[in-house]
Short mmCIF file of C-alpha atoms in Angstrom, two decimals:
data_model
loop_
_atom_site.label_atom_id
_atom_site.label_comp_id
_atom_site.label_asym_id
_atom_site.label_seq_id
_atom_site.Cartn_x
_atom_site.Cartn_y
_atom_site.Cartn_z
CA MET H 1 29.39 12.41 125.77
CA ASN H 2 28.36 16.05 125.08
CA GLN H 3 27.28 15.21 121.56
CA GLU H 4 25.22 12.33 122.66
CA ASN H 5 23.62 14.52 125.43
CA GLN H 6 22.81 17.23 122.82
CA THR H 7 21.10 14.62 120.70
CA ILE H 8 18.72 13.81 123.61
CA GLU H 9 18.28 17.20 124.93
CA PRO H 10 16.70 19.48 122.11
CA LEU H 11 12.93 19.86 122.36
CA LEU H 12 11.53 20.46 118.89
CA GLN H 13 8.35 22.32 118.29
CA GLN H 14 5.13 20.43 118.25
CA HIS H 15 3.65 19.30 115.01
CA GLN H 16 0.52 21.07 113.84
CA GLY H 17 -2.38 19.94 111.69
CA ASP H 18 -2.98 16.50 113.13
CA GLU H 19 -6.04 14.92 111.66
CA ASP H 20 -9.16 15.06 113.83
CA ALA H 21 -9.29 11.32 114.28
CA THR H 22 -5.90 11.33 115.71
CA THR H 23 -6.77 14.06 118.25
CA THR H 24 -9.86 12.26 119.22
CA LEU H 25 -8.30 9.01 119.83
CA GLN H 26 -5.20 10.47 121.55
CA GLY H 27 -7.65 12.32 123.90
CA ALA H 28 -9.39 9.06 124.67
CA GLY H 29 -6.12 7.27 125.57
CA ALA H 30 -4.99 10.24 127.68
CA ALA H 31 -8.28 10.37 129.46
CA ALA H 32 -7.79 6.53 130.22
CA GLY H 33 -4.27 7.15 131.32
CA ASN H 34 -5.14 9.93 133.65
CA GLY H 35 -8.76 9.50 134.58
CA ASN H 36 -7.85 7.79 137.86
CA HIS H 37 -5.13 10.17 139.02
CA HIS H 38 -7.05 13.14 140.30
CA HIS H 39 -3.69 15.06 140.13
CA HIS H 40 -3.20 18.47 138.69
CA ARG H 41 -0.45 19.44 136.35
CA GLY H 42 2.45 20.77 138.26
CA SER H 43 1.16 19.17 141.50
CA SER H 44 3.79 18.50 144.23
CA SER H 45 2.79 14.82 144.07
CA LYS H 46 4.07 14.56 140.40
CA LEU H 47 7.61 13.29 139.65
CA THR H 48 9.99 16.19 138.72
CA LEU H 49 13.47 16.04 137.10
CA LEU H 50 15.76 14.96 139.85
CA PRO H 51 13.60 12.14 141.26
CA LEU H 52 13.03 10.77 137.82
CA VAL H 53 16.77 10.84 137.06
CA PHE H 54 17.45 8.70 140.06
CA LEU H 55 14.49 6.45 139.47
CA ILE H 56 15.99 5.76 135.99
CA TYR H 57 19.40 5.41 137.63
CA PHE H 58 18.13 2.63 139.90
CA GLU H 59 16.13 1.00 137.16
CA VAL H 60 19.21 0.64 135.03
CA ALA H 61 22.20 0.44 137.32
CA GLY H 62 22.20 1.34 140.90
CA GLY H 63 26.01 1.72 140.98
CA PRO H 64 29.05 -0.32 139.60
CA TYR H 65 28.16 -3.31 141.88
CA GLY H 66 28.35 -6.42 139.73
CA ALA H 67 30.63 -5.07 137.14
CA GLU H 68 33.62 -6.89 138.53
CA GLN H 69 32.80 -9.98 136.38
CA ALA H 70 33.50 -8.04 133.21
CA VAL H 71 37.10 -7.38 134.36
CA ARG H 72 37.48 -11.07 135.18
CA ALA H 73 35.97 -12.07 131.79
CA ALA H 74 38.03 -9.75 129.52
CA GLY H 75 40.48 -7.81 131.38
CA PRO H 76 40.57 -4.08 132.52
CA LEU H 77 41.02 -2.44 129.06
CA PHE H 78 38.07 -4.13 127.48
CA THR H 79 35.93 -3.54 130.52
CA LEU H 80 36.71 0.20 130.41
CA LEU H 81 36.02 0.42 126.74
CA GLY H 82 32.75 -1.55 127.27
CA PHE H 83 31.49 0.74 129.91
CA LEU H 84 32.43 3.79 127.84
CA VAL H 85 30.81 2.66 124.66
CA PHE H 86 27.93 0.45 125.74
CA PRO H 87 25.88 3.15 127.77
CA PHE H 88 25.82 5.16 124.48
CA ALA H 89 25.55 2.52 121.81
CA TRP H 90 22.81 0.73 123.77
CA GLY H 91 21.53 3.23 126.28
CA VAL H 92 21.11 6.24 123.99
CA PRO H 93 18.99 4.59 121.21
CA GLU H 94 16.68 3.09 123.90
CA SER H 95 16.58 6.43 125.79
CA LEU H 96 15.74 8.26 122.53
CA VAL H 97 12.89 5.90 121.82
CA THR H 98 11.64 6.22 125.38
CA ALA H 99 11.87 10.05 125.31
CA GLU H 100 9.87 10.30 122.13
CA LEU H 101 7.17 7.95 122.81
CA SER H 102 6.85 8.90 126.52
CA ALA H 103 6.24 12.50 125.28
CA ALA H 104 3.85 11.45 122.52
CA LEU H 105 1.81 8.80 124.43
CA PRO H 106 2.36 10.01 128.12
CA GLY H 107 -0.10 7.72 130.03
CA ASN H 108 0.88 5.02 132.45
CA GLY H 109 1.85 1.80 130.99
CA GLY H 110 4.66 3.17 128.79
CA PHE H 111 5.87 0.67 126.21
CA VAL H 112 2.60 -1.31 126.48
CA ARG H 113 0.77 1.82 125.22
CA TRP H 114 3.25 2.22 122.37
CA ALA H 115 2.93 -1.41 121.17
CA GLU H 116 -0.93 -1.28 121.37
CA ARG H 117 -0.98 2.00 119.41
CA ALA H 118 1.30 0.50 116.71
CA PHE H 119 0.14 -3.06 116.42
CA GLY H 120 -3.03 -3.57 118.50
CA PRO H 121 -4.06 -5.07 121.79
CA LEU H 122 -2.49 -8.42 121.40
CA ALA H 123 1.02 -6.91 120.83
CA GLY H 124 0.50 -4.53 123.81
CA SER H 125 -0.55 -7.45 126.03
CA LEU H 126 2.31 -9.68 124.86
CA LEU H 127 4.94 -6.98 125.27
CA GLY H 128 3.51 -6.21 128.75
CA THR H 129 3.69 -9.92 129.76
CA TRP H 130 7.45 -10.12 128.65
CA LYS H 131 8.46 -6.95 130.25
CA TYR H 132 6.45 -7.54 133.45
CA LEU H 133 7.79 -11.00 134.07
CA SER H 134 11.41 -9.69 133.42
CA CYS H 135 10.75 -6.93 135.91
CA VAL H 136 9.38 -9.14 138.78
CA ILE H 137 12.25 -11.61 138.28
CA ASN H 138 14.71 -8.84 138.84
CA ILE H 139 12.77 -7.49 141.91
CA ALA H 140 12.73 -10.96 143.39
CA ALA H 141 16.70 -10.91 143.63
CA TYR H 142 17.11 -7.72 145.81
CA PRO H 143 15.66 -8.91 149.12
CA ALA H 144 17.90 -12.02 148.70
CA LEU H 145 20.94 -9.92 148.07
CA VAL H 146 20.24 -7.78 151.18
CA ALA H 147 19.98 -10.98 153.17
CA ASP H 148 23.30 -12.11 151.59
CA TYR H 149 25.00 -8.81 152.78
CA LEU H 150 23.45 -9.05 156.26
CA GLY H 151 24.61 -12.67 156.54
CA ARG H 152 28.27 -11.72 155.76
CA ALA H 153 28.27 -8.55 157.92
CA ALA H 154 26.17 -9.10 160.96
CA ILE H 155 23.70 -12.13 161.06
CA PRO H 156 25.49 -15.39 159.92
CA SER H 157 22.24 -17.39 160.18
CA VAL H 158 20.78 -15.29 157.42
CA ALA H 159 23.44 -16.27 154.90
CA GLY H 160 22.47 -19.90 154.38
CA ALA H 161 19.21 -21.63 153.51
CA GLY H 162 16.67 -22.03 156.35
CA LYS H 163 13.96 -20.37 158.33
CA ALA H 164 16.04 -17.29 159.27
CA ARG H 165 16.82 -16.40 155.60
CA THR H 166 13.21 -17.07 154.51
CA ALA H 167 11.87 -14.83 157.21
CA THR H 168 14.30 -12.09 156.33
CA VAL H 169 13.42 -12.26 152.60
CA VAL H 170 9.72 -12.16 153.33
CA ALA H 171 10.02 -9.35 155.87
CA MET H 172 12.19 -7.28 153.52
CA THR H 173 9.76 -7.69 150.58
CA VAL H 174 6.77 -6.76 152.77
CA LEU H 175 8.55 -3.85 154.33
CA LEU H 176 9.80 -2.40 151.07
CA SER H 177 6.53 -2.80 149.46
CA PHE H 178 4.84 -0.76 152.14
CA VAL H 179 7.38 2.06 151.28
CA ASN H 180 6.17 1.84 147.66
CA TYR H 181 2.63 2.11 148.85
CA ALA H 182 3.31 5.40 150.67
CA GLY H 183 3.62 7.22 147.37
CA LEU H 184 5.68 7.56 144.22
CA SER H 185 6.89 10.99 145.28
CA ILE H 186 8.34 9.39 148.50
CA VAL H 187 9.87 6.65 146.34
CA GLY H 188 11.35 9.28 144.05
CA TRP H 189 13.05 11.38 146.64
CA GLY H 190 14.09 8.28 148.60
CA ALA H 191 15.92 7.23 145.41
CA VAL H 192 17.74 10.61 145.35
CA ALA H 193 18.93 10.09 148.94
CA LEU H 194 19.86 6.42 148.35
CA GLY H 195 21.71 7.28 145.20
CA LEU H 196 23.68 10.15 146.69
CA VAL H 197 24.68 8.14 149.80
CA SER H 198 25.64 5.01 147.68
CA LEU H 199 27.54 6.94 145.06
CA ALA H 200 29.51 9.07 147.54
CA PRO H 201 32.23 6.41 148.45
CA PHE H 202 32.91 5.75 144.79
CA VAL H 203 33.50 9.41 144.31
CA LEU H 204 35.79 9.48 147.32
CA MET H 205 37.70 6.39 146.00
CA THR H 206 38.09 7.90 142.52
CA GLY H 207 39.59 11.14 144.01
CA MET H 208 41.83 9.30 146.41
CA ALA H 209 43.03 6.85 143.71
CA ALA H 210 43.91 9.60 141.14
CA PRO H 211 47.52 10.02 142.34
CA LYS H 212 48.06 6.19 142.48
CA VAL H 213 46.72 5.35 139.08
CA ARG H 214 49.27 3.90 136.61
CA PRO H 215 47.77 3.62 133.10
CA TRP H 216 49.82 0.58 132.27
CA ARG H 217 47.61 -1.45 134.81
CA TRP H 218 44.62 -0.98 132.52
CA THR H 219 46.38 -3.05 129.78
CA VAL H 220 46.90 -6.22 132.10
CA GLU H 221 45.76 -9.26 130.07
CA VAL H 222 43.78 -12.31 131.23
CA GLU H 223 46.40 -15.10 131.68
CA GLY H 224 46.14 -18.88 131.44
CA ARG H 225 42.84 -18.89 129.70
CA LYS H 226 40.74 -17.43 126.88
CA LYS H 227 38.69 -14.33 127.27
CA ASP H 228 35.17 -15.11 128.18
CA TRP H 229 33.25 -12.87 125.77
CA ARG H 230 29.81 -14.30 126.61
CA LEU H 231 30.32 -13.51 130.28
CA PHE H 232 31.63 -10.12 129.31
CA LEU H 233 28.77 -9.17 127.12
CA ASN H 234 26.13 -10.66 129.51
CA THR H 235 27.66 -8.55 132.26
CA LEU H 236 27.41 -5.33 130.29
CA PHE H 237 23.87 -6.19 129.35
CA TRP H 238 22.85 -7.07 132.92
CA ASN H 239 24.25 -3.87 134.31
CA LEU H 240 22.97 -1.47 131.59
CA ASN H 241 19.48 -2.47 130.56
CA TYR H 242 15.90 -1.23 131.49
CA TRP H 243 16.31 2.23 130.21
CA ASP H 244 12.56 2.16 129.20
CA SER H 245 11.15 1.00 132.55
CA ALA H 246 10.46 4.54 133.88
CA SER H 247 8.04 5.03 130.92
CA THR H 248 5.49 2.95 132.70
CA MET H 249 5.01 5.89 135.17
CA ALA H 250 4.87 8.59 132.55
CA GLY H 251 1.32 9.51 133.69
CA GLU H 252 2.87 10.45 137.14
CA VAL H 253 5.58 12.71 135.75
CA ASP H 254 5.17 16.52 135.81
CA ARG H 255 5.28 17.75 132.14
CA PRO H 256 6.50 14.46 130.71
CA GLU H 257 7.12 15.89 127.27
CA ARG H 258 9.88 18.18 128.75
CA THR H 259 10.98 16.17 131.85
CA PHE H 260 11.48 12.68 130.21
CA PRO H 261 14.02 13.73 127.55
CA ARG H 262 16.10 15.82 130.04
CA ALA H 263 15.99 13.04 132.72
CA LEU H 264 17.20 10.37 130.34
CA ALA H 265 19.93 12.61 129.06
CA VAL H 266 21.26 13.27 132.54
CA ALA H 267 20.85 9.54 133.52
CA VAL H 268 22.91 8.40 130.49
CA VAL H 269 25.90 10.46 131.51
CA LEU H 270 25.31 9.76 135.25
CA ILE H 271 25.25 5.95 134.80
CA ALA H 272 28.23 5.94 132.36
CA ALA H 273 30.31 7.86 134.84
CA SER H 274 29.22 5.83 137.88
CA TYR H 275 30.62 2.75 136.17
CA LEU H 276 33.60 4.18 134.26
CA LEU H 277 35.24 6.27 136.86
CA PRO H 278 35.39 3.84 139.81
CA LEU H 279 36.53 1.07 137.41
CA MET H 280 39.33 3.33 136.07
CA ALA H 281 40.25 3.99 139.75
CA ALA H 282 40.23 0.48 141.02
CA THR H 283 41.99 -1.11 137.99
CA GLY H 284 44.58 1.64 137.73
CA ALA H 285 45.47 1.86 141.40
CA THR H 286 45.69 -1.62 142.43
CA ASP H 287 47.81 -4.51 141.25
CA ALA H 288 45.10 -7.13 141.30
CA THR H 289 45.09 -9.54 138.36
CA PRO H 290 41.71 -10.06 136.45
CA GLU H 291 41.28 -13.36 138.19
CA ALA H 292 40.95 -11.54 141.62
CA TRP H 293 37.89 -9.54 140.32
CA THR H 294 35.08 -11.59 141.70
CA ASN H 295 31.84 -10.15 142.90
CA GLY H 296 32.57 -7.59 145.70
CA TYR H 297 36.09 -6.81 144.71
CA LEU H 298 35.34 -3.15 144.30
CA ALA H 299 34.93 -3.03 148.08
CA ASP H 300 38.18 -4.70 148.48
CA ALA H 301 39.92 -2.21 146.13
CA ALA H 302 38.37 0.67 148.04
CA GLY H 303 39.97 -0.75 151.27
CA ILE H 304 43.40 -0.95 149.56
CA ILE H 305 43.03 2.69 148.22
CA GLY H 306 41.38 4.41 151.15
CA GLY H 307 41.18 2.14 154.18
CA SER H 308 38.67 -0.21 155.80
CA TRP H 309 36.17 2.65 156.50
CA LEU H 310 35.76 3.11 152.77
CA LYS H 311 35.37 -0.54 152.20
CA TYR H 312 32.61 -0.88 154.80
CA TRP H 313 30.88 2.24 153.21
CA ILE H 314 30.90 0.72 149.79
CA GLU H 315 29.59 -2.64 151.20
CA ALA H 316 26.81 -0.69 153.05
CA GLY H 317 26.17 1.20 149.69
CA ALA H 318 25.52 -2.18 148.07
CA VAL H 319 22.58 -2.71 150.48
CA LEU H 320 21.19 0.69 149.92
CA SER H 321 21.59 0.17 146.15
CA SER H 322 19.63 -3.05 146.33
CA ILE H 323 16.89 -1.26 148.25
CA GLY H 324 16.76 1.52 145.73
CA MET H 325 16.51 -0.85 142.75
CA PHE H 326 13.80 -2.83 144.46
CA GLU H 327 11.73 0.32 145.12
CA ALA H 328 12.19 1.81 141.61
CA GLN H 329 11.47 -1.37 139.72
CA LEU H 330 8.49 -2.35 141.95
CA SER H 331 6.98 1.07 141.06
CA SER H 332 7.52 0.39 137.29
CA GLY H 333 5.98 -2.94 137.49
CA ALA H 334 2.96 -1.67 139.59
CA PHE H 335 2.38 1.33 137.24
CA GLN H 336 2.69 -1.03 134.23
CA LEU H 337 -0.28 -3.07 135.58
CA LEU H 338 -2.13 0.14 136.19
CA GLY H 339 -1.60 1.28 132.62
CA MET H 340 -2.69 -2.04 131.20
CA ALA H 341 -5.90 -1.80 133.21
CA ASP H 342 -6.30 1.69 131.86
CA LEU H 343 -6.01 0.34 128.46
CA GLY H 344 -8.49 -2.49 129.11
CA LEU H 345 -6.01 -5.18 128.77
CA LEU H 346 -6.42 -6.20 132.40
CA PRO H 347 -9.44 -5.93 134.78
CA SER H 348 -9.95 -2.50 136.24
CA VAL H 349 -9.28 -3.68 139.74
CA PHE H 350 -5.42 -3.31 138.97
CA ALA H 351 -6.19 0.53 138.42
CA ARG H 352 -7.49 1.02 141.88
CA ARG H 353 -5.52 3.62 143.88
CA ALA H 354 -5.25 4.09 147.67
CA THR H 355 -7.33 6.97 148.78
CA ARG H 356 -4.67 8.80 150.68
CA PHE H 357 -1.56 8.16 148.73
CA ARG H 358 -3.01 7.60 145.27
CA THR H 359 -0.78 4.62 144.68
CA PRO H 360 -2.00 1.60 142.71
CA TRP H 361 -2.24 -0.62 145.80
CA VAL H 362 -3.67 -3.75 144.17
CA ALA H 363 -0.92 -3.66 141.50
CA ILE H 364 1.76 -3.16 144.20
CA ALA H 365 0.36 -6.12 146.21
CA ALA H 366 0.13 -8.31 143.18
CA SER H 367 3.68 -7.43 141.99
CA SER H 368 5.13 -8.06 145.49
CA ALA H 369 3.38 -11.33 145.71
CA VAL H 370 4.68 -12.54 142.38
CA ALA H 371 8.25 -11.31 143.21
CA LEU H 372 8.06 -13.17 146.58
CA ALA H 373 7.13 -16.38 144.87
CA VAL H 374 9.86 -16.04 142.34
CA SER H 375 12.45 -15.38 144.95
CA PHE H 376 12.26 -19.02 146.06
CA LEU H 377 13.03 -20.49 142.69
CA GLY H 378 16.41 -21.37 141.37
CA PHE H 379 17.87 -18.26 139.78
CA ASP H 380 20.31 -19.52 136.98
CA ASP H 381 17.68 -20.27 134.29
CA VAL H 382 15.12 -17.84 135.66
CA VAL H 383 17.61 -14.88 135.33
CA ALA H 384 18.56 -16.02 131.82
CA THR H 385 14.91 -16.16 130.86
CA ALA H 386 14.35 -12.68 132.25
CA ASN H 387 17.08 -11.42 129.89
CA PHE H 388 15.47 -13.29 127.04
CA LEU H 389 12.04 -11.95 127.62
CA TYR H 390 13.36 -8.47 128.03
CA SER H 391 15.16 -8.84 124.67
CA LEU H 392 12.04 -10.00 122.88
CA GLY H 393 10.09 -7.08 124.45
CA THR H 394 12.68 -4.47 123.45
CA LEU H 395 12.83 -5.76 119.91
CA LEU H 396 8.96 -5.33 119.69
CA GLU H 397 9.40 -1.95 121.32
CA PHE H 398 11.84 -0.77 118.57
CA ALA H 399 9.48 -2.17 115.93
CA ALA H 400 6.57 -0.21 117.48
CA PHE H 401 8.73 2.99 117.38
CA LEU H 402 9.58 2.64 113.79
CA CYS H 403 5.98 1.59 112.76
CA LEU H 404 4.60 4.75 114.51
CA ARG H 405 7.19 6.98 112.73
CA ALA H 406 6.29 5.38 109.35
CA ARG H 407 2.54 4.96 109.69
CA GLN H 408 1.60 7.90 112.04
CA PRO H 409 3.95 10.82 110.97
CA ASP H 410 1.34 13.37 112.09
CA LEU H 411 1.20 12.06 115.75
CA LYS H 412 1.88 14.86 118.08
CA ARG H 413 5.48 14.51 119.40
CA PRO H 414 6.39 17.21 121.82
CA TYR H 415 9.85 15.69 121.70
CA ARG H 416 11.00 14.25 118.45
CA VAL H 417 14.26 12.30 117.75
CA PRO H 418 15.92 14.66 115.06
CA LEU H 419 16.54 11.99 112.60
CA PRO H 420 14.79 10.69 109.39
CA LEU H 421 13.27 7.23 109.25
CA PRO H 422 16.38 5.40 107.51
CA ALA H 423 18.65 6.88 110.14
CA LEU H 424 16.33 5.70 112.98
CA VAL H 425 16.31 2.27 111.46
CA ALA H 426 20.05 2.23 111.60
CA MET H 427 19.99 3.60 115.18
CA CYS H 428 17.69 0.82 116.40
CA ALA H 429 19.61 -1.82 114.40
CA VAL H 430 22.81 -1.52 116.61
CA PRO H 431 21.06 -2.64 119.93
CA SER H 432 18.82 -4.97 118.09
CA VAL H 433 21.81 -6.97 116.88
CA PHE H 434 22.90 -7.36 120.48
CA LEU H 435 19.48 -8.28 121.65
CA ALA H 436 19.27 -10.96 118.92
CA TYR H 437 22.60 -12.18 120.18
CA VAL H 438 21.29 -12.70 123.67
CA CYS H 439 18.36 -14.63 122.41
CA ALA H 440 20.53 -16.78 120.14
CA VAL H 441 22.96 -17.96 122.92
CA ALA H 442 20.21 -18.81 125.39
CA GLY H 443 20.10 -22.54 126.16
CA TRP H 444 17.27 -24.91 125.42
CA ARG H 445 15.82 -24.66 128.91
CA VAL H 446 15.57 -20.87 128.54
CA PHE H 447 13.91 -21.32 125.16
CA ALA H 448 11.49 -23.79 126.66
CA LEU H 449 10.66 -21.69 129.75
CA ALA H 450 10.36 -18.47 127.61
CA GLY H 451 8.16 -20.28 125.15
CA ALA H 452 5.85 -21.52 127.83
CA LEU H 453 5.67 -18.01 129.46
CA THR H 454 4.92 -16.47 125.92
CA ALA H 455 2.21 -18.96 125.37
CA LEU H 456 0.94 -18.12 128.91
CA GLY H 457 0.84 -14.36 127.77
CA VAL H 458 -1.22 -15.12 124.62
CA GLY H 459 -3.50 -17.30 126.67
CA LEU H 460 -3.95 -14.59 129.18
CA HIS H 461 -4.88 -12.12 126.56
CA GLY H 462 -7.40 -14.46 125.16
CA ALA H 463 -8.81 -15.17 128.65
CA MET H 464 -9.14 -11.40 129.16
CA LYS H 465 -10.93 -10.92 125.91
CA LEU H 466 -13.46 -13.64 126.96
CA CYS H 467 -13.95 -12.16 130.40
CA ARG H 468 -14.61 -8.79 128.85
CA SER H 469 -17.04 -10.18 126.27
CA LYS H 470 -19.00 -12.19 128.97
CA ASP H 471 -18.84 -9.34 131.52
CA TRP H 472 -17.29 -11.75 134.04
CA LEU H 473 -14.83 -9.15 135.12
CA ARG H 474 -14.95 -5.29 134.99
CA PHE H 475 -12.63 -3.67 132.44
CA ASN H 476 -12.12 -0.10 131.13
CA THR H 477 -14.23 -0.59 127.88
CA ALA H 478 -13.94 3.00 126.63
CA VAL H 479 -10.26 2.64 125.48
CA VAL H 480 -11.06 -0.88 124.05
CA ALA H 481 -13.69 0.62 121.88
CA ALA H 482 -11.42 3.47 120.78
CA ALA H 483 -8.68 0.88 119.83
CA GLU H 484 -11.14 -1.08 117.80
CA ASP H 485 -12.37 2.13 116.03
CA ARG H 486 -8.75 3.08 115.36
CA GLY H 487 -8.12 -0.45 113.90
CA GLY H 488 -11.17 -0.05 111.68
CA VAL H 489 -9.92 3.38 110.38
CA GLN H 490 -6.41 1.84 109.80
CA ALA H 491 -7.87 -1.10 107.84
CA ALA H 492 -9.76 1.42 105.61
CA GLY H 493 -6.28 2.84 104.75
CA HIS H 494 -6.34 6.05 106.78
CA THR H 495 -3.52 7.43 108.96
CA VAL H 496 -4.43 8.16 112.50
#
């Protein structure tokens, strides 16, 4: 772990001697990314290291809830190996890409800004569509999960379909959206509090289990059936993706060139430990077979190890974790829309900020409304489609990273991954193979739905271009003009 941490942590010196065209265009992009903020560097309203770490934590994981299916699919040993290796084989490459590009192009919008810079507005808009839809589909699940927990623990009428459940999901979505409206700093420090409270019972369980652990229990095999490798890999993927989501809020981070690499380094280690240690404790200190590991079994294991009070704490922690993930991912989706408006890819209304809290209230309201609509759809194919769209977006994101390294080597990179281009290609190839696998095993309904949504994204980009050319809607035209100028310079064979 230390070697991986050291790979992310170093901050190299800035490159000097960038061409005047690069500086000018970067300045235009930064102005667009920050023109609506009215914040000062170092302001207390900016995100600092600890809140950013926990926002990334909730974007990616939120705790080991849901990891039980991996044990059921492949047994304890492969699960432990998976949660040991996967955060680094998958999380580190994406974290390194996010650290370098968030520092080099630090405005809001994150990965949209990177794709637009590398391949042009259509690529930025399409990647934004894929990632945004994936994000709001995830957001939609969390109020429903909270309703499930409330139904089992206290209010049975909320558990089944009906008016009570619908009212609960709507009320939770609206209430949690208002918390997001109150400010990103509040969301960030709220994530710190939620993270510490929800992680504490797992720390206690791990400590209490240590004397009871018998390593031979980690080698128990799945009996009576074959290992379900597809479920195993999908569980790993579902629990450990979205490392890049916090990049959409880069314009709200204090000294992003320094804070992002450090936050991602800490988050990789925190997330790996938050899965690995509780799973080692629960599988090593109880005699449950892999078949017993259904969703929620970690709470049952905590009850066996520490008593009913620890079980109830972990069940309550699941509710807090769902709230934390909702808040973090809603912030990411809202600031992505704001960043796309800053870039001229969406109407400027999405960049409007609340006077008091400086939050993008139109983008928050739109994201909440979309998530609420999605929450009433059937989730099987919708969630699979979210994974598919996320995979397509991340493949394009890796391509943008490599393209910018190759075609714009003089772009100022306050943090630079300390590897040459061939090594970077190899680094991105490892997670790309897995992303290609996720896409390849999707069913025909997922292909059809993803294709329709992609066509919708292309159509939306065309519609926005038409609205901009006809002055039907207001757009931030300064950055659009800068992008067109940059495209002309690139077509002339110059590096910007």
